[in-house]
Short mmCIF file of C-alpha atoms in Angstrom, two decimals:
data_model
loop_
_atom_site.label_atom_id
_atom_site.label_comp_id
_atom_site.label_asym_id
_atom_site.label_seq_id
_atom_site.Cartn_x
_atom_site.Cartn_y
_atom_site.Cartn_z
CA MET J 7 -27.65 -61.78 47.99
CA ALA J 8 -26.56 -61.49 51.62
CA ALA J 9 -28.55 -63.40 54.23
CA ILE J 10 -31.12 -61.35 56.11
CA SER J 11 -31.11 -61.45 59.90
CA PRO J 12 -34.59 -60.79 61.33
CA LEU J 13 -33.10 -59.55 64.61
CA ALA J 14 -30.77 -57.15 62.81
CA PHE J 15 -33.69 -55.84 60.78
CA LEU J 16 -35.92 -55.37 63.83
CA ARG J 17 -33.18 -53.47 65.65
CA ARG J 18 -33.33 -50.92 62.85
CA VAL J 19 -37.08 -50.42 63.24
CA ARG J 20 -38.18 -47.50 65.38
CA GLY J 21 -40.27 -48.75 68.28
CA ALA J 22 -42.54 -45.71 68.22
CA GLU J 23 -43.75 -46.68 64.77
CA LEU J 24 -44.57 -50.23 65.85
CA ALA J 25 -46.47 -48.89 68.86
CA LEU J 26 -48.75 -46.96 66.49
CA LEU J 27 -50.18 -50.28 65.31
CA PHE J 28 -52.03 -50.63 68.59
CA ASP J 29 -54.12 -47.55 67.79
CA LEU J 30 -55.66 -49.64 65.01
CA LEU J 31 -56.91 -52.23 67.51
CA PRO J 32 -59.80 -50.54 69.38
CA ASP J 33 -60.46 -53.52 71.68
CA ILE J 34 -56.86 -53.69 72.94
CA SER J 35 -55.22 -51.47 75.55
CA PHE J 36 -51.46 -51.08 75.12
CA PHE J 37 -48.85 -49.31 77.23
CA ILE J 38 -45.12 -48.90 77.76
CA LYS J 39 -43.66 -47.78 81.10
CA ASP J 40 -40.13 -46.96 82.16
CA ARG J 41 -38.31 -48.46 85.14
CA LYS J 42 -40.05 -45.99 87.50
CA GLY J 43 -43.52 -46.91 86.28
CA ARG J 44 -44.03 -43.76 84.24
CA PHE J 45 -46.06 -44.08 81.04
CA MET J 46 -43.90 -43.73 77.94
CA ALA J 47 -46.51 -44.81 75.38
CA LEU J 48 -50.24 -45.44 75.47
CA ASN J 49 -52.70 -46.28 72.71
CA ARG J 50 -56.24 -44.94 72.34
CA ARG J 51 -57.88 -47.66 74.41
CA GLY J 52 -55.27 -47.16 77.10
CA CYS J 53 -56.12 -43.46 77.14
CA ASP J 54 -59.78 -44.36 77.64
CA TYR J 55 -58.93 -46.46 80.69
CA CYS J 56 -56.82 -43.64 82.13
CA GLY J 57 -59.54 -41.11 81.46
CA VAL J 58 -57.42 -38.85 79.22
CA LYS J 59 -58.11 -37.62 75.71
CA HIS J 60 -54.59 -37.79 74.36
CA GLU J 61 -51.48 -39.87 74.98
CA LYS J 62 -49.50 -36.75 75.90
CA ASP J 63 -51.79 -36.25 78.89
CA ALA J 64 -50.52 -39.51 80.42
CA ILE J 65 -46.85 -39.43 79.47
CA GLY J 66 -44.63 -39.16 82.53
CA LYS J 67 -47.43 -40.04 84.93
CA THR J 68 -47.98 -43.32 86.80
CA ASP J 69 -50.88 -45.63 87.63
CA GLU J 70 -51.42 -43.71 90.87
CA ASP J 71 -52.47 -40.67 88.84
CA PHE J 72 -55.35 -42.53 87.21
CA PHE J 73 -56.49 -45.55 89.21
CA PRO J 74 -57.77 -46.27 92.72
CA ARG J 75 -55.03 -46.93 95.25
CA SER J 76 -55.60 -50.69 95.42
CA ARG J 77 -55.64 -51.10 91.63
CA ALA J 78 -52.53 -48.96 91.14
CA ALA J 79 -50.66 -50.98 93.77
CA GLU J 80 -51.53 -54.24 92.00
CA TYR J 81 -50.40 -52.96 88.61
CA GLN J 82 -47.16 -51.64 90.07
CA LYS J 83 -46.49 -54.91 91.88
CA ASP J 84 -46.90 -56.91 88.67
CA ASP J 85 -44.70 -54.46 86.76
CA GLU J 86 -41.94 -54.81 89.33
CA ILE J 87 -42.13 -58.60 89.25
CA VAL J 88 -41.79 -58.59 85.47
CA MET J 89 -38.87 -56.15 85.52
CA SER J 90 -37.00 -57.76 88.43
CA THR J 91 -37.35 -61.35 87.22
CA GLY J 92 -37.22 -60.67 83.50
CA LYS J 93 -40.15 -63.05 83.07
CA ALA J 94 -43.39 -62.20 81.31
CA ILE J 95 -46.89 -62.40 82.72
CA VAL J 96 -49.03 -64.06 80.05
CA ASN J 97 -52.83 -64.10 79.75
CA ARG J 98 -53.82 -63.18 83.29
CA LEU J 99 -57.51 -62.54 83.97
CA GLU J 100 -58.25 -59.45 86.04
CA SER J 101 -60.83 -56.73 86.56
CA ALA J 102 -60.97 -54.10 83.84
CA PRO J 103 -58.95 -50.98 84.81
CA GLU J 104 -62.01 -48.86 85.44
CA ALA J 105 -63.83 -47.56 88.51
CA GLU J 106 -64.11 -49.84 91.52
CA GLY J 107 -66.74 -52.51 91.15
CA SER J 108 -66.51 -52.88 87.38
CA PRO J 109 -67.95 -56.29 86.39
CA ARG J 110 -65.91 -56.41 83.20
CA LEU J 111 -62.81 -58.55 82.86
CA VAL J 112 -59.70 -58.25 80.74
CA MET J 113 -56.95 -60.71 79.87
CA SER J 114 -53.58 -59.04 80.31
CA SER J 115 -49.98 -59.78 79.42
CA LYS J 116 -46.76 -57.96 80.32
CA ILE J 117 -43.18 -58.35 79.12
CA PRO J 118 -39.89 -56.78 80.23
CA LEU J 119 -38.23 -54.28 77.89
CA ARG J 120 -34.45 -54.37 77.49
CA ASP J 121 -31.93 -51.99 76.00
CA ALA J 122 -29.17 -52.91 73.56
CA GLU J 123 -27.01 -54.26 76.41
CA GLY J 124 -29.81 -56.48 77.70
CA LYS J 125 -30.59 -54.38 80.78
CA VAL J 126 -34.29 -54.21 81.73
CA ILE J 127 -35.40 -50.61 81.34
CA GLY J 128 -39.15 -50.91 81.48
CA VAL J 129 -42.25 -52.96 80.85
CA ALA J 130 -44.76 -53.21 78.02
CA GLY J 131 -48.19 -54.74 78.19
CA PHE J 132 -51.59 -55.06 76.64
CA SER J 133 -55.03 -56.25 77.64
CA ARG J 134 -58.20 -57.16 75.83
CA GLU J 135 -61.73 -57.50 77.11
CA LEU J 136 -62.81 -61.00 78.01
CA ASP J 137 -65.58 -60.96 75.43
CA GLN J 138 -62.81 -61.25 72.86
CA VAL J 139 -61.43 -64.47 74.37
CA ARG J 140 -64.53 -66.02 75.94
CA SER J 141 -64.88 -68.61 73.19
CA ARG J 142 -61.34 -69.89 73.67
CA SER J 143 -60.75 -73.17 75.43
CA SER J 144 -57.80 -71.83 77.42
CA GLY J 145 -57.43 -72.71 81.08
CA GLU J 146 -57.72 -69.03 82.00
CA ALA J 147 -61.03 -68.44 80.18
CA ARG J 148 -62.76 -71.21 82.14
CA PHE J 149 -62.76 -68.91 85.19
CA ALA J 150 -64.94 -66.34 83.41
CA LYS J 151 -68.21 -67.74 84.79
CA VAL J 152 -66.95 -67.70 88.37
CA ILE J 153 -65.59 -64.16 88.13
CA GLU J 154 -68.76 -62.85 86.53
CA GLN J 155 -70.79 -64.52 89.27
CA MET J 156 -68.69 -62.79 91.91
CA HIS J 157 -69.25 -59.38 90.34
CA ALA J 158 -72.96 -59.96 89.69
CA HIS J 159 -73.63 -61.24 93.22
CA PRO J 160 -70.80 -60.12 95.52
CA ASP J 161 -72.96 -60.91 98.57
CA ALA J 162 -73.42 -64.57 97.62
CA ALA J 163 -71.75 -67.14 99.88
CA LEU J 164 -69.77 -68.95 97.20
CA SER J 165 -67.80 -71.89 98.55
CA SER J 166 -64.59 -73.10 96.94
CA ALA J 167 -66.35 -76.36 96.14
CA ALA J 168 -69.18 -74.56 94.35
CA MET J 169 -66.76 -72.42 92.36
CA ALA J 170 -64.76 -75.51 91.41
CA ARG J 171 -67.91 -77.18 90.07
CA MET J 172 -68.66 -74.11 87.95
CA CYS J 173 -65.25 -74.55 86.33
CA GLY J 174 -65.45 -78.31 85.96
CA LEU J 175 -62.49 -78.83 88.28
CA SER J 176 -61.84 -80.61 91.54
CA GLN J 177 -61.50 -78.28 94.50
CA SER J 178 -57.74 -78.79 94.75
CA GLN J 179 -57.30 -78.20 91.00
CA PHE J 180 -59.47 -75.09 91.21
CA ASP J 181 -57.55 -73.65 94.19
CA ARG J 182 -54.15 -74.17 92.53
CA SER J 183 -55.23 -72.94 89.10
CA PHE J 184 -57.05 -69.88 90.41
CA ARG J 185 -54.04 -68.79 92.45
CA ARG J 186 -51.76 -69.32 89.44
CA VAL J 187 -53.94 -67.22 87.14
CA PHE J 188 -54.94 -64.42 89.52
CA GLY J 189 -52.09 -64.37 92.01
CA SER J 190 -54.48 -64.80 94.97
CA SER J 191 -56.97 -67.29 96.33
CA ALA J 192 -60.58 -67.21 95.16
CA ARG J 193 -61.67 -66.09 98.64
CA GLN J 194 -59.23 -63.18 98.56
CA TYR J 195 -60.44 -62.21 95.11
CA LEU J 196 -64.07 -62.31 96.23
CA LEU J 197 -63.20 -60.11 99.19
CA ARG J 198 -61.72 -57.53 96.85
CA VAL J 199 -64.82 -57.69 94.64
CA ARG J 200 -67.00 -57.03 97.70
CA VAL J 201 -64.86 -54.10 98.77
CA GLU J 202 -64.97 -52.60 95.28
CA ALA J 203 -68.74 -53.04 95.17
CA ALA J 204 -68.84 -51.21 98.49
CA CYS J 205 -66.78 -48.38 97.00
CA ARG J 206 -69.35 -47.85 94.29
CA ARG J 207 -72.27 -47.85 96.73
CA LEU J 208 -70.51 -45.57 99.18
CA ALA J 209 -70.07 -43.01 96.43
CA GLU J 210 -73.49 -43.40 94.78
CA THR J 211 -75.95 -44.19 97.58
CA GLU J 212 -76.86 -43.04 101.08
CA GLU J 213 -76.78 -46.51 102.62
CA THR J 214 -75.06 -46.63 105.98
CA VAL J 215 -71.75 -48.41 106.40
CA ALA J 216 -73.40 -50.93 108.72
CA ALA J 217 -76.11 -51.74 106.17
CA LEU J 218 -73.57 -52.18 103.39
CA ALA J 219 -71.57 -54.56 105.57
CA VAL J 220 -74.57 -56.88 105.90
CA GLU J 221 -75.70 -56.57 102.29
CA LEU J 222 -72.26 -57.41 100.87
CA GLY J 223 -71.69 -60.53 102.94
CA PHE J 224 -69.36 -59.29 105.68
CA PHE J 225 -69.74 -60.63 109.20
CA ASP J 226 -70.42 -57.22 110.70
CA HIS J 227 -69.51 -53.53 110.62
CA ALA J 228 -66.09 -54.15 112.21
CA HIS J 229 -65.18 -56.93 109.80
CA PHE J 230 -66.20 -54.78 106.84
CA THR J 231 -64.13 -51.85 108.09
CA ARG J 232 -61.03 -54.01 108.66
CA CYS J 233 -61.23 -55.57 105.19
CA PHE J 234 -61.94 -52.23 103.53
CA ARG J 235 -58.98 -50.55 105.20
CA LEU J 236 -56.69 -53.45 104.28
CA ILE J 237 -57.54 -53.17 100.57
CA MET J 238 -58.25 -49.46 100.11
CA GLY J 239 -55.93 -47.97 102.72
CA LEU J 240 -58.69 -46.01 104.49
CA THR J 241 -62.00 -46.66 106.23
CA PRO J 242 -65.38 -46.76 104.44
CA ALA J 243 -66.34 -43.48 106.09
CA GLN J 244 -63.12 -41.82 104.95
CA TYR J 245 -63.61 -43.15 101.42
CA ARG J 246 -67.14 -41.75 101.27
CA GLN J 247 -65.95 -38.41 102.59
CA GLN J 248 -63.44 -38.20 99.73
CA ARG J 249 -65.97 -39.17 97.05
CA VAL J 250 -69.09 -37.26 98.13
CA PRO J 251 -69.33 -33.63 96.95
CA LYS J 252 -68.55 -31.11 99.68
CA GLY J 253 -71.59 -30.10 101.65
CA GLU J 254 -73.49 -33.32 100.95
CA LYS J 255 -73.87 -35.58 103.97
CA ARG J 256 -74.36 -39.35 103.92
CA GLY J 257 -74.46 -42.11 106.50
#
């Protein structure tokens, strides 16, 4: 009997059929995108995150069609890094791809996709909610307590030293490890959490921009507005104007 080559066998398998397996894993979101960031495949959980009923409703569209501007930019940046370097992103903790201010976390991984000649033609990835990996002793999972604290109390003045203690690390170890896992410093991440919490309150409450600035730990109205514009691409007032139904006025 001739020897069997696993690679030769896998090349004969249709990728679309393998992708169907992810529909059987309800806690995992799976996607495939082409070189331009357009969705080529999406499982049921991925459809839930995008807010569509069927995969066909997302095919050909990009992250910008489904997610807030800041989230979409982050996803696209990671995709481009994976495709340009040919290196995977493995087990990165990040906010769940939902509305701004979501306290839930997912652990995500992305790999480059190559054609028969080895040219990178897209990216594939999956994510699973942190509850599924919380019990693991991985270095990434140890940050769960800190991240959850940030989302639960975005106004709290968490110092790097305090966050390091929560993780059982020295401050220098914490700073290096956090940046490696999340691609930003803990302070930058907390700032984004505060801005996303502000997004939710701007859309759901009548609190003034000035009041929100104080409540969420910003120095003042001007500081809040600068940070908000940097992350969201528009001012708090402009964001509220876009989210509040026409004819309804808020502060």
